CSV table of N, CA, C and O in Angstrom, one decimal:
chain,number,residue,atom,x,y,z
A,342,MET,N,-2.5,1.1,-21.4
A,342,MET,CA,-1.3,0.3,-21.5
A,342,MET,C,-1.2,-0.8,-20.4
A,342,MET,O,-1.5,-0.5,-19.3
A,343,ALA,N,-0.8,-1.9,-20.8
A,343,ALA,CA,-0.8,-3.1,-19.8
A,343,ALA,C,0.4,-2.9,-18.8
A,343,ALA,O,1.4,-2.3,-19.2
A,344,SER,N,0.2,-3.3,-17.6
A,344,SER,CA,1.2,-3.3,-16.6
A,344,SER,C,2.3,-4.2,-16.9
A,344,SER,O,2.1,-5.3,-17.5
A,345,VAL,N,3.5,-3.9,-16.5
A,345,VAL,CA,4.7,-4.8,-16.7
A,345,VAL,C,4.8,-5.7,-15.4
A,345,VAL,O,5.7,-6.6,-15.4
A,346,VAL,N,4.0,-5.5,-14.4
A,346,VAL,CA,4.1,-6.3,-13.2
A,346,VAL,C,3.5,-7.6,-13.4
A,346,VAL,O,2.3,-7.8,-13.8
A,347,GLU,N,4.2,-8.7,-13.0
A,347,GLU,CA,3.7,-10.1,-13.0
A,347,GLU,C,3.6,-10.5,-11.6
A,347,GLU,O,4.7,-10.6,-10.9
A,348,LEU,N,2.4,-10.8,-11.1
A,348,LEU,CA,2.2,-11.3,-9.8
A,348,LEU,C,2.4,-12.8,-9.8
A,348,LEU,O,2.0,-13.6,-10.7
A,349,VAL,N,3.1,-13.3,-8.7
A,349,VAL,CA,3.5,-14.7,-8.6
A,349,VAL,C,2.9,-15.3,-7.3
A,349,VAL,O,3.0,-14.7,-6.3
A,350,ARG,N,2.2,-16.5,-7.5
A,350,ARG,CA,1.7,-17.2,-6.3
A,350,ARG,C,2.4,-18.5,-6.2
A,350,ARG,O,2.5,-19.3,-7.2
A,351,ALA,N,3.0,-18.8,-5.1
A,351,ALA,CA,3.8,-20.0,-4.8
A,351,ALA,C,2.8,-21.1,-4.3
A,351,ALA,O,2.3,-21.0,-3.3
A,352,GLU,N,2.6,-22.1,-5.2
A,352,GLU,CA,1.7,-23.2,-4.8
A,352,GLU,C,2.0,-23.9,-3.5
A,352,GLU,O,1.1,-24.5,-2.9
A,353,ARG,N,3.3,-23.9,-3.2
A,353,ARG,CA,3.7,-24.6,-2.0
A,353,ARG,C,3.6,-23.8,-0.7
A,353,ARG,O,3.8,-24.3,0.4
A,354,LEU,N,3.1,-22.6,-0.8
A,354,LEU,CA,2.9,-21.7,0.4
A,354,LEU,C,1.4,-21.6,0.6
A,354,LEU,O,0.5,-21.9,-0.3
A,355,ALA,N,1.0,-21.3,1.8
A,355,ALA,CA,-0.4,-21.2,2.2
A,355,ALA,C,-1.0,-20.1,1.3
A,355,ALA,O,-0.4,-19.1,1.0
A,356,ALA,N,-2.3,-20.3,0.9
A,356,ALA,CA,-3.0,-19.3,0.2
A,356,ALA,C,-3.1,-18.0,1.0
A,356,ALA,O,-3.2,-18.0,2.2
A,357,ALA,N,-2.9,-16.9,0.3
A,357,ALA,CA,-2.9,-15.6,1.0
A,357,ALA,C,-3.8,-14.6,0.2
A,357,ALA,O,-4.2,-14.9,-0.9
A,358,GLU,N,-4.1,-13.5,0.8
A,358,GLU,CA,-4.9,-12.4,0.2
A,358,GLU,C,-4.1,-11.5,-0.7
A,358,GLU,O,-4.5,-10.4,-1.1
A,359,TYR,N,-2.9,-12.0,-1.0
A,359,TYR,CA,-1.9,-11.2,-1.8
A,359,TYR,C,-1.0,-12.2,-2.5
A,359,TYR,O,-0.9,-13.4,-2.1
A,360,ALA,N,-0.4,-11.7,-3.6
A,360,ALA,CA,0.6,-12.6,-4.3
A,360,ALA,C,1.8,-12.7,-3.4
A,360,ALA,O,2.1,-11.9,-2.6
A,361,HIS,N,2.5,-13.8,-3.5
A,361,HIS,CA,3.7,-14.1,-2.7
A,361,HIS,C,4.9,-13.4,-3.3
A,361,HIS,O,5.9,-13.1,-2.5
A,362,ALA,N,4.9,-13.0,-4.5
A,362,ALA,CA,6.1,-12.3,-5.1
A,362,ALA,C,5.6,-11.6,-6.4
A,362,ALA,O,4.4,-11.8,-6.8
A,363,ALA,N,6.4,-10.7,-6.9
A,363,ALA,CA,6.1,-10.0,-8.1
A,363,ALA,C,7.4,-9.8,-8.9
A,363,ALA,O,8.5,-9.7,-8.3
A,364,THR,N,7.3,-9.8,-10.2
A,364,THR,CA,8.5,-9.6,-11.0
A,364,THR,C,8.2,-8.5,-12.0
A,364,THR,O,7.0,-8.2,-12.4
A,365,VAL,N,9.2,-7.9,-12.5
A,365,VAL,CA,9.2,-6.9,-13.6
A,365,VAL,C,10.3,-7.1,-14.5
A,365,VAL,O,11.4,-7.6,-14.1
A,366,PRO,N,10.2,-6.8,-15.8
A,366,PRO,CA,11.4,-7.1,-16.7
A,366,PRO,C,12.5,-6.1,-16.4
A,366,PRO,O,12.3,-5.0,-15.8
A,367,ALA,N,13.7,-6.5,-16.7
A,367,ALA,CA,14.9,-5.7,-16.5
A,367,ALA,C,14.8,-4.3,-17.1
A,367,ALA,O,15.4,-3.4,-16.7
A,368,THR,N,14.0,-4.2,-18.2
A,368,THR,CA,13.9,-2.9,-18.9
A,368,THR,C,12.9,-2.0,-18.2
A,368,THR,O,12.7,-0.9,-18.7
A,369,ALA,N,12.2,-2.4,-17.2
A,369,ALA,CA,11.2,-1.6,-16.5
A,369,ALA,C,11.8,-0.4,-15.9
A,369,ALA,O,12.9,-0.4,-15.4
A,370,ARG,N,11.0,0.7,-15.9
A,370,ARG,CA,11.3,1.9,-15.1
A,370,ARG,C,10.8,1.8,-13.7
A,370,ARG,O,9.6,1.6,-13.5
A,371,LEU,N,11.7,1.8,-12.7
A,371,LEU,CA,11.2,1.6,-11.3
A,371,LEU,C,10.8,2.9,-10.7
A,371,LEU,O,11.4,4.0,-11.0
A,372,VAL,N,9.8,2.9,-9.9
A,372,VAL,CA,9.3,4.0,-9.2
A,372,VAL,C,9.3,3.7,-7.7
A,372,VAL,O,8.6,2.8,-7.3
A,373,PHE,N,10.1,4.5,-7.0
A,373,PHE,CA,10.2,4.3,-5.5
A,373,PHE,C,9.4,5.5,-4.9
A,373,PHE,O,9.8,6.6,-5.0
A,374,LEU,N,8.4,5.1,-4.2
A,374,LEU,CA,7.5,6.2,-3.6
A,374,LEU,C,7.8,6.4,-2.1
A,374,LEU,O,8.0,5.4,-1.4
A,375,ALA,N,7.7,7.6,-1.6
A,375,ALA,CA,7.8,7.9,-0.2
A,375,ALA,C,6.5,7.3,0.4
A,375,ALA,O,5.5,7.1,-0.3
A,376,GLY,N,6.6,7.1,1.7
A,376,GLY,CA,5.4,6.6,2.4
A,376,GLY,C,4.3,7.6,2.3
A,376,GLY,O,4.4,8.8,2.5
A,377,ALA,N,3.1,7.1,1.8
A,377,ALA,CA,1.9,8.0,1.7
A,377,ALA,C,1.3,8.1,3.1
A,377,ALA,O,1.0,7.1,3.7
A,378,CYS,N,1.1,9.3,3.5
A,378,CYS,CA,0.5,9.6,4.8
A,378,CYS,C,-0.9,10.1,4.7
A,378,CYS,O,-1.3,10.6,3.6
A,379,PRO,N,-1.7,10.1,5.8
A,379,PRO,CA,-3.1,10.5,5.7
A,379,PRO,C,-3.2,12.0,5.9
A,379,PRO,O,-3.9,12.5,6.8
A,380,LEU,N,-2.6,12.8,5.0
A,380,LEU,CA,-2.6,14.2,5.1
A,380,LEU,C,-3.5,14.8,3.9
A,380,LEU,O,-3.5,14.3,2.8
A,381,ASP,N,-4.1,15.9,4.2
A,381,ASP,CA,-4.9,16.6,3.2
A,381,ASP,C,-3.9,17.6,2.5
A,381,ASP,O,-2.7,17.6,2.8
A,382,ALA,N,-4.4,18.3,1.5
A,382,ALA,CA,-3.5,19.2,0.7
A,382,ALA,C,-2.8,20.2,1.5
A,382,ALA,O,-1.7,20.8,1.1
A,383,SER,N,-3.3,20.6,2.6
A,383,SER,CA,-2.7,21.6,3.4
A,383,SER,C,-1.8,21.0,4.5
A,383,SER,O,-1.3,21.8,5.4
A,384,GLY,N,-1.6,19.7,4.5
A,384,GLY,CA,-0.7,19.0,5.5
A,384,GLY,C,-1.3,18.7,6.8
A,384,GLY,O,-0.6,18.3,7.7
A,385,ARG,N,-2.6,18.7,6.9
A,385,ARG,CA,-3.3,18.3,8.1
A,385,ARG,C,-3.7,16.8,8.1
A,385,ARG,O,-4.1,16.3,7.1
A,386,THR,N,-3.5,16.1,9.2
A,386,THR,CA,-3.9,14.7,9.3
A,386,THR,C,-5.4,14.6,9.3
A,386,THR,O,-6.1,15.4,10.0
A,387,VAL,N,-5.9,13.8,8.4
A,387,VAL,CA,-7.4,13.6,8.3
A,387,VAL,C,-7.8,12.3,9.0
A,387,VAL,O,-7.0,11.5,9.4
A,388,ALA,N,-9.1,12.2,9.2
A,388,ALA,CA,-9.7,11.0,9.7
A,388,ALA,C,-9.1,10.6,11.1
A,388,ALA,O,-8.8,9.5,11.3
A,389,VAL,N,-8.9,11.6,11.9
A,389,VAL,CA,-8.2,11.3,13.2
A,389,VAL,C,-9.0,10.2,14.0
A,389,VAL,O,-10.2,10.3,14.1
A,390,GLY,N,-8.3,9.2,14.4
A,390,GLY,CA,-8.9,8.1,15.1
A,390,GLY,C,-9.5,7.0,14.3
A,390,GLY,O,-10.0,6.0,14.8
A,391,ASP,N,-9.5,7.2,13.0
A,391,ASP,CA,-10.2,6.3,12.0
A,391,ASP,C,-9.1,5.6,11.1
A,391,ASP,O,-8.7,6.2,10.1
A,392,VAL,N,-8.8,4.4,11.4
A,392,VAL,CA,-7.8,3.6,10.7
A,392,VAL,C,-8.2,3.5,9.2
A,392,VAL,O,-7.4,3.8,8.3
A,393,ALA,N,-9.4,3.1,9.0
A,393,ALA,CA,-9.8,2.9,7.6
A,393,ALA,C,-9.8,4.2,6.8
A,393,ALA,O,-9.4,4.2,5.7
A,394,GLY,N,-10.3,5.2,7.5
A,394,GLY,CA,-10.4,6.5,6.8
A,394,GLY,C,-9.0,7.1,6.5
A,394,GLY,O,-8.8,7.6,5.4
A,395,GLN,N,-8.1,6.9,7.4
A,395,GLN,CA,-6.7,7.3,7.1
A,395,GLN,C,-6.1,6.5,6.0
A,395,GLN,O,-5.3,7.0,5.2
A,396,THR,N,-6.4,5.2,6.0
A,396,THR,CA,-5.8,4.3,4.9
A,396,THR,C,-6.4,4.8,3.6
A,396,THR,O,-5.6,4.9,2.6
A,397,ARG,N,-7.6,5.1,3.5
A,397,ARG,CA,-8.2,5.6,2.2
A,397,ARG,C,-7.5,6.9,1.8
A,397,ARG,O,-7.2,7.1,0.6
A,398,GLN,N,-7.2,7.8,2.7
A,398,GLN,CA,-6.4,9.0,2.4
A,398,GLN,C,-5.0,8.7,1.9
A,398,GLN,O,-4.5,9.3,1.0
A,399,CYS,N,-4.4,7.7,2.6
A,399,CYS,CA,-3.1,7.3,2.1
A,399,CYS,C,-3.1,6.8,0.7
A,399,CYS,O,-2.2,7.1,-0.1
A,400,VAL,N,-4.1,6.0,0.4
A,400,VAL,CA,-4.2,5.4,-1.0
A,400,VAL,C,-4.4,6.6,-1.9
A,400,VAL,O,-3.8,6.6,-3.0
A,401,ALA,N,-5.3,7.5,-1.6
A,401,ALA,CA,-5.6,8.7,-2.5
A,401,ALA,C,-4.3,9.4,-2.7
A,401,ALA,O,-4.0,9.8,-3.9
A,402,ASN,N,-3.5,9.7,-1.7
A,402,ASN,CA,-2.2,10.4,-1.9
A,402,ASN,C,-1.2,9.5,-2.7
A,402,ASN,O,-0.5,10.1,-3.5
A,403,LEU,N,-1.2,8.2,-2.5
A,403,LEU,CA,-0.4,7.3,-3.2
A,403,LEU,C,-0.7,7.4,-4.7
A,403,LEU,O,0.2,7.5,-5.6
A,404,ILE,N,-2.0,7.5,-5.0
A,404,ILE,CA,-2.4,7.6,-6.4
A,404,ILE,C,-1.9,8.9,-7.1
A,404,ILE,O,-1.4,8.9,-8.2
A,405,VAL,N,-2.0,10.0,-6.3
A,405,VAL,CA,-1.5,11.2,-6.8
A,405,VAL,C,0.0,11.1,-7.1
A,405,VAL,O,0.5,11.6,-8.2
A,406,ALA,N,0.8,10.6,-6.2
A,406,ALA,CA,2.3,10.4,-6.4
A,406,ALA,C,2.6,9.5,-7.6
A,406,ALA,O,3.5,9.8,-8.4
A,407,LEU,N,1.8,8.4,-7.7
A,407,LEU,CA,2.0,7.5,-8.8
A,407,LEU,C,1.7,8.2,-10.1
A,407,LEU,O,2.5,8.1,-11.1
A,408,GLU,N,0.6,8.9,-10.2
A,408,GLU,CA,0.3,9.7,-11.4
A,408,GLU,C,1.4,10.7,-11.8
A,408,GLU,O,1.7,10.8,-13.0
A,409,ALA,N,1.9,11.3,-10.8
A,409,ALA,CA,3.0,12.3,-11.0
A,409,ALA,C,4.2,11.6,-11.6
A,409,ALA,O,5.0,12.2,-12.4
A,410,ALA,N,4.4,10.3,-11.3
A,410,ALA,CA,5.5,9.6,-11.9
A,410,ALA,C,5.1,8.8,-13.1
A,410,ALA,O,5.9,8.0,-13.6
A,411,GLY,N,4.0,9.0,-13.6
A,411,GLY,CA,3.5,8.3,-14.9
A,411,GLY,C,3.1,6.9,-14.6
A,411,GLY,O,3.2,6.1,-15.5
A,412,ALA,N,2.6,6.6,-13.4
A,412,ALA,CA,2.2,5.2,-13.1
A,412,ALA,C,0.8,5.2,-12.5
A,412,ALA,O,0.2,6.3,-12.2
A,413,GLY,N,0.3,4.1,-12.2
A,413,GLY,CA,-1.0,3.9,-11.5
A,413,GLY,C,-1.0,2.7,-10.6
A,413,GLY,O,0.0,2.0,-10.5
A,414,LEU,N,-2.1,2.5,-9.9
A,414,LEU,CA,-2.1,1.3,-8.9
A,414,LEU,C,-1.8,0.0,-9.6
A,414,LEU,O,-1.2,-0.9,-9.0
A,415,ALA,N,-2.2,-0.2,-10.9
A,415,ALA,CA,-1.9,-1.5,-11.5
A,415,ALA,C,-0.4,-1.6,-11.8
A,415,ALA,O,0.1,-2.8,-12.0
A,416,ASP,N,0.4,-0.6,-11.6
A,416,ASP,CA,1.9,-0.7,-11.8
A,416,ASP,C,2.6,-0.9,-10.5
A,416,ASP,O,3.8,-1.1,-10.4
A,417,VAL,N,1.9,-1.0,-9.4
A,417,VAL,CA,2.5,-1.2,-8.1
A,417,VAL,C,3.0,-2.7,-8.0
A,417,VAL,O,2.4,-3.6,-8.4
A,418,VAL,N,4.3,-2.8,-7.5
A,418,VAL,CA,4.9,-4.1,-7.4
A,418,VAL,C,4.8,-4.7,-6.0
A,418,VAL,O,4.6,-5.9,-5.8
A,419,SER,N,4.8,-3.8,-5.0
A,419,SER,CA,4.7,-4.3,-3.6
A,419,SER,C,4.3,-3.1,-2.7
A,419,SER,O,4.5,-2.0,-3.1
A,420,THR,N,3.7,-3.5,-1.6
A,420,THR,CA,3.3,-2.4,-0.6
A,420,THR,C,3.8,-2.9,0.8
A,420,THR,O,4.0,-4.0,1.1
A,421,ARG,N,3.9,-1.9,1.6
A,421,ARG,CA,4.1,-2.1,3.1
A,421,ARG,C,3.1,-1.1,3.8
A,421,ARG,O,3.1,0.1,3.5
A,422,VAL,N,2.2,-1.7,4.6
A,422,VAL,CA,1.2,-1.0,5.3
A,422,VAL,C,1.6,-0.9,6.8
A,422,VAL,O,1.7,-1.9,7.4
A,423,LEU,N,1.8,0.3,7.3
A,423,LEU,CA,2.2,0.5,8.7
A,423,LEU,C,1.1,1.1,9.4
A,423,LEU,O,0.5,2.1,9.0
A,424,VAL,N,0.7,0.5,10.6
A,424,VAL,CA,-0.4,0.9,11.4
A,424,VAL,C,0.1,1.1,12.8
A,424,VAL,O,0.6,0.2,13.4
A,425,ALA,N,-0.1,2.3,13.3
A,425,ALA,CA,0.3,2.6,14.7
A,425,ALA,C,-0.7,2.0,15.7
A,425,ALA,O,-1.5,2.7,16.2
A,426,SER,N,-0.6,0.7,15.9
A,426,SER,CA,-1.6,0.0,16.7
A,426,SER,C,-1.0,-1.4,17.0
A,426,SER,O,-0.3,-2.0,16.2
A,427,SER,N,-1.4,-1.9,18.2
A,427,SER,CA,-1.1,-3.3,18.5
A,427,SER,C,-2.3,-4.2,18.3
A,427,SER,O,-2.3,-5.3,18.6
A,428,SER,N,-3.4,-3.6,17.9
A,428,SER,CA,-4.7,-4.3,17.7
A,428,SER,C,-4.8,-4.9,16.3
A,428,SER,O,-4.7,-4.2,15.3
A,429,ARG,N,-5.0,-6.2,16.2
A,429,ARG,CA,-5.1,-6.9,15.0
A,429,ARG,C,-6.4,-6.4,14.2
A,429,ARG,O,-6.4,-6.3,13.0
A,430,SER,N,-7.4,-5.9,14.9
A,430,SER,CA,-8.6,-5.4,14.2
A,430,SER,C,-8.2,-4.1,13.5
A,430,SER,O,-8.8,-3.8,12.4
A,431,ASP,N,-7.4,-3.3,14.1
A,431,ASP,CA,-6.9,-2.1,13.4
A,431,ASP,C,-6.1,-2.4,12.1
A,431,ASP,O,-6.3,-1.8,11.1
A,432,LEU,N,-5.2,-3.4,12.3
A,432,LEU,CA,-4.4,-3.8,11.1
A,432,LEU,C,-5.3,-4.3,10.0
A,432,LEU,O,-5.1,-4.0,8.9
A,433,ARG,N,-6.3,-5.1,10.4
A,433,ARG,CA,-7.2,-5.7,9.4
A,433,ARG,C,-8.0,-4.6,8.8
A,433,ARG,O,-8.3,-4.6,7.5
A,434,ALA,N,-8.4,-3.6,9.5
A,434,ALA,CA,-9.2,-2.5,8.9
A,434,ALA,C,-8.4,-1.7,7.8
A,434,ALA,O,-8.9,-1.4,6.8
A,435,ALA,N,-7.1,-1.5,8.2
A,435,ALA,CA,-6.2,-0.9,7.2
A,435,ALA,C,-6.0,-1.8,6.0
A,435,ALA,O,-6.1,-1.3,4.8
A,436,TRP,N,-5.8,-3.1,6.2
A,436,TRP,CA,-5.6,-4.0,5.1
A,436,TRP,C,-6.8,-4.1,4.2
A,436,TRP,O,-6.7,-4.1,3.0
A,437,MET,N,-8.0,-4.1,4.8
A,437,MET,CA,-9.2,-4.2,3.9
A,437,MET,C,-9.4,-2.9,3.1
A,437,MET,O,-9.8,-3.0,1.9
A,438,ALA,N,-9.0,-1.8,3.6
A,438,ALA,CA,-9.1,-0.6,2.8
A,438,ALA,C,-8.1,-0.6,1.7
A,438,ALA,O,-8.4,-0.1,0.6
A,439,VAL,N,-6.9,-1.1,1.9
A,439,VAL,CA,-5.9,-1.2,0.8
A,439,VAL,C,-6.4,-2.2,-0.2
A,439,VAL,O,-6.4,-1.9,-1.4
A,440,ARG,N,-6.9,-3.4,0.2
A,440,ARG,CA,-7.4,-4.4,-0.8
A,440,ARG,C,-8.5,-3.8,-1.6
A,440,ARG,O,-8.6,-4.0,-2.8
A,441,GLU,N,-9.4,-3.1,-1.0
A,441,GLU,CA,-10.6,-2.5,-1.7
A,441,GLU,C,-10.1,-1.6,-2.8
A,441,GLU,O,-10.5,-1.6,-3.9
A,442,ALA,N,-9.1,-0.7,-2.4
A,442,ALA,CA,-8.6,0.3,-3.4
A,442,ALA,C,-7.9,-0.3,-4.5
A,442,ALA,O,-8.0,0.2,-5.7
A,443,PHE,N,-7.2,-1.4,-4.3
A,443,PHE,CA,-6.4,-2.0,-5.3
A,443,PHE,C,-7.2,-2.9,-6.2
A,443,PHE,O,-6.7,-3.4,-7.2
A,444,GLU,N,-8.4,-3.1,-5.9
A,444,GLU,CA,-9.4,-3.8,-6.8
A,444,GLU,C,-8.8,-5.1,-7.5
A,444,GLU,O,-8.9,-5.2,-8.7
A,445,GLY,N,-8.3,-6.0,-6.7
A,445,GLY,CA,-7.9,-7.3,-7.3
A,445,GLY,C,-6.4,-7.3,-7.7
A,445,GLY,O,-5.9,-8.4,-8.0
A,446,HIS,N,-5.7,-6.2,-7.7
A,446,HIS,CA,-4.3,-6.1,-8.0
A,446,HIS,C,-3.6,-6.4,-6.7
A,446,HIS,O,-3.2,-5.5,-6.0
A,447,ASP,N,-3.6,-7.7,-6.4
A,447,ASP,CA,-3.2,-8.1,-5.0
A,447,ASP,C,-1.7,-8.4,-4.9
A,447,ASP,O,-1.2,-9.5,-4.8
A,448,VAL,N,-0.9,-7.3,-4.9
A,448,VAL,CA,0.5,-7.3,-4.9
A,448,VAL,C,1.1,-7.8,-3.6
A,448,VAL,O,0.4,-7.8,-2.6
A,449,PRO,N,2.3,-8.3,-3.6
A,449,PRO,CA,2.9,-8.8,-2.4
A,449,PRO,C,2.9,-7.6,-1.4
A,449,PRO,O,3.2,-6.4,-1.8
A,450,SER,N,2.5,-7.9,-0.2
A,450,SER,CA,2.4,-6.8,0.8
A,450,SER,C,2.8,-7.3,2.2
A,450,SER,O,2.8,-8.4,2.5
A,451,THR,N,3.3,-6.3,3.0
A,451,THR,CA,3.6,-6.5,4.4
A,451,THR,C,2.7,-5.6,5.2
A,451,THR,O,2.6,-4.4,4.9
A,452,LEU,N,2.1,-6.1,6.2
A,452,LEU,CA,1.3,-5.4,7.1
A,452,LEU,C,1.9,-5.4,8.5
A,452,LEU,O,2.2,-6.5,9.1
A,453,LEU,N,2.2,-4.2,9.0
A,453,LEU,CA,2.9,-4.1,10.3
A,453,LEU,C,2.2,-3.2,11.3
A,453,LEU,O,1.8,-2.1,11.0
A,454,GLY,N,2.2,-3.6,12.6
A,454,GLY,CA,1.8,-2.8,13.7
A,454,GLY,C,3.1,-2.1,14.2
A,454,GLY,O,4.1,-2.8,14.4
A,455,VAL,N,3.1,-0.8,14.3
A,455,VAL,CA,4.2,-0.1,14.8
A,455,VAL,C,3.9,0.8,16.0
A,455,VAL,O,2.7,1.0,16.3
A,456,THR,N,4.9,1.3,16.7
A,456,THR,CA,4.6,2.1,17.9
A,456,THR,C,4.1,3.4,17.6
A,456,THR,O,3.1,3.9,18.2
A,457,VAL,N,4.7,4.1,16.6
A,457,VAL,CA,4.3,5.5,16.4
A,457,VAL,C,4.7,5.9,14.9
A,457,VAL,O,5.7,5.3,14.4
A,458,LEU,N,4.0,6.8,14.3
A,458,LEU,CA,4.3,7.3,13.0
A,458,LEU,C,4.6,8.8,13.1
A,458,LEU,O,4.4,9.4,14.2
A,459,GLY,N,5.1,9.4,12.1
A,459,GLY,CA,5.7,10.7,12.1
A,459,GLY,C,4.8,11.9,12.4
A,459,GLY,O,5.3,12.9,13.0
A,460,TYR,N,3.5,11.9,12.0
A,460,TYR,CA,2.7,13.1,12.1
A,460,TYR,C,1.8,13.0,13.3
A,460,TYR,O,1.4,11.9,13.7
A,461,ASP,N,1.4,14.1,13.9
A,461,ASP,CA,0.4,14.1,15.0
A,461,ASP,C,-0.9,13.4,14.5
A,461,ASP,O,-1.3,13.6,13.4
A,462,ASP,N,-1.4,12.5,15.3
A,462,ASP,CA,-2.6,11.8,15.1
A,462,ASP,C,-2.5,10.8,13.9
A,462,ASP,O,-3.6,10.2,13.5
A,463,GLN,N,-1.3,10.5,13.4
A,463,GLN,CA,-1.2,9.6,12.3
A,463,GLN,C,-1.3,8.2,12.7
A,463,GLN,O,-0.5,7.8,13.6
A,464,LEU,N,-2.1,7.4,12.1
A,464,LEU,CA,-2.3,6.0,12.5
A,464,LEU,C,-1.8,5.1,11.3
A,464,LEU,O,-1.5,3.9,11.6
A,465,VAL,N,-1.7,5.6,10.1
A,465,VAL,CA,-1.4,4.7,9.0
A,465,VAL,C,-0.4,5.4,8.0
A,465,VAL,O,-0.4,6.6,7.9
A,466,GLU,N,0.5,4.6,7.4
A,466,GLU,CA,1.4,5.0,6.4
A,466,GLU,C,1.4,3.9,5.4
A,466,GLU,O,1.5,2.7,5.7
A,467,LEU,N,1.5,4.2,4.1
A,467,LEU,CA,1.5,3.2,3.0
A,467,LEU,C,2.6,3.4,2.1
A,467,LEU,O,2.8,4.5,1.5
A,468,GLU,N,3.6,2.5,2.1
A,468,GLU,CA,4.7,2.5,1.2
A,468,GLU,C,4.5,1.6,0.0
A,468,GLU,O,3.7,0.6,0.1
A,469,ALA,N,5.0,2.0,-1.1
A,469,ALA,CA,4.9,1.2,-2.4
A,469,ALA,C,6.1,1.4,-3.3
A,469,ALA,O,6.8,2.4,-3.3
A,470,PHE,N,6.3,0.4,-4.1
A,470,PHE,CA,7.2,0.4,-5.2
A,470,PHE,C,6.4,0.1,-6.5
A,470,PHE,O,5.5,-0.8,-6.4
A,471,ALA,N,6.7,0.7,-7.6
A,471,ALA,CA,6.0,0.5,-8.8
A,471,ALA,C,7.0,0.3,-10.0
A,471,ALA,O,8.2,0.6,-9.8
A,472,ALA,N,6.5,-0.2,-11.1
A,472,ALA,CA,7.3,-0.3,-12.3
A,472,ALA,C,6.4,0.0,-13.5
A,472,ALA,O,5.3,-0.4,-13.6
A,473,THR,N,7.0,0.7,-14.5
A,473,THR,CA,6.3,1.0,-15.7
A,473,THR,C,7.3,0.6,-16.9
A,473,THR,O,8.5,0.4,-16.7
A,474,ALA,N,6.7,0.6,-18.1
A,474,ALA,CA,7.4,0.2,-19.3
A,474,ALA,C,8.4,1.3,-19.7
A,474,ALA,O,8.2,2.5,-19.3
C-alpha cells in the first residue's frame, strides 16, 4: 500500500539531506510514537559508547513499534534524533545511521545534541510521527 505521506522541498531554502516539510491528508490515521531507545528486548542498553550502533538499535525498535501500529518507515512523517553529545561527529554518525535505515524516505528531521538521556549509557533516542490511510 502506498504511503499517504507527501514530502515537500522548498525551492527557496538551502538544499538539505531531508525534506523541508511533509503533509498528510486530513483523513490519515496519525501514529505518535514514544522515543525509540537503544534497548534490547530485556531492557538493557546496547552498543555502549557507539553512537551509530545505538542509532541502529533505535531504528530497529522504532520499526517494531511502527509495525505494532500498522505502519512502516515509509509512513513516517517526521523524526527527531537526540544525541547525548556536544560533538558534531557524533551527531553526524547518528544522522547517517538514520538516513541509511530510511533508504531515501528523507522526512523532515531535527538533529539535536542534548546533555543526557534517560537510560544508563544511552547516547541516542529517536522520536517519530507517522500517518497511514
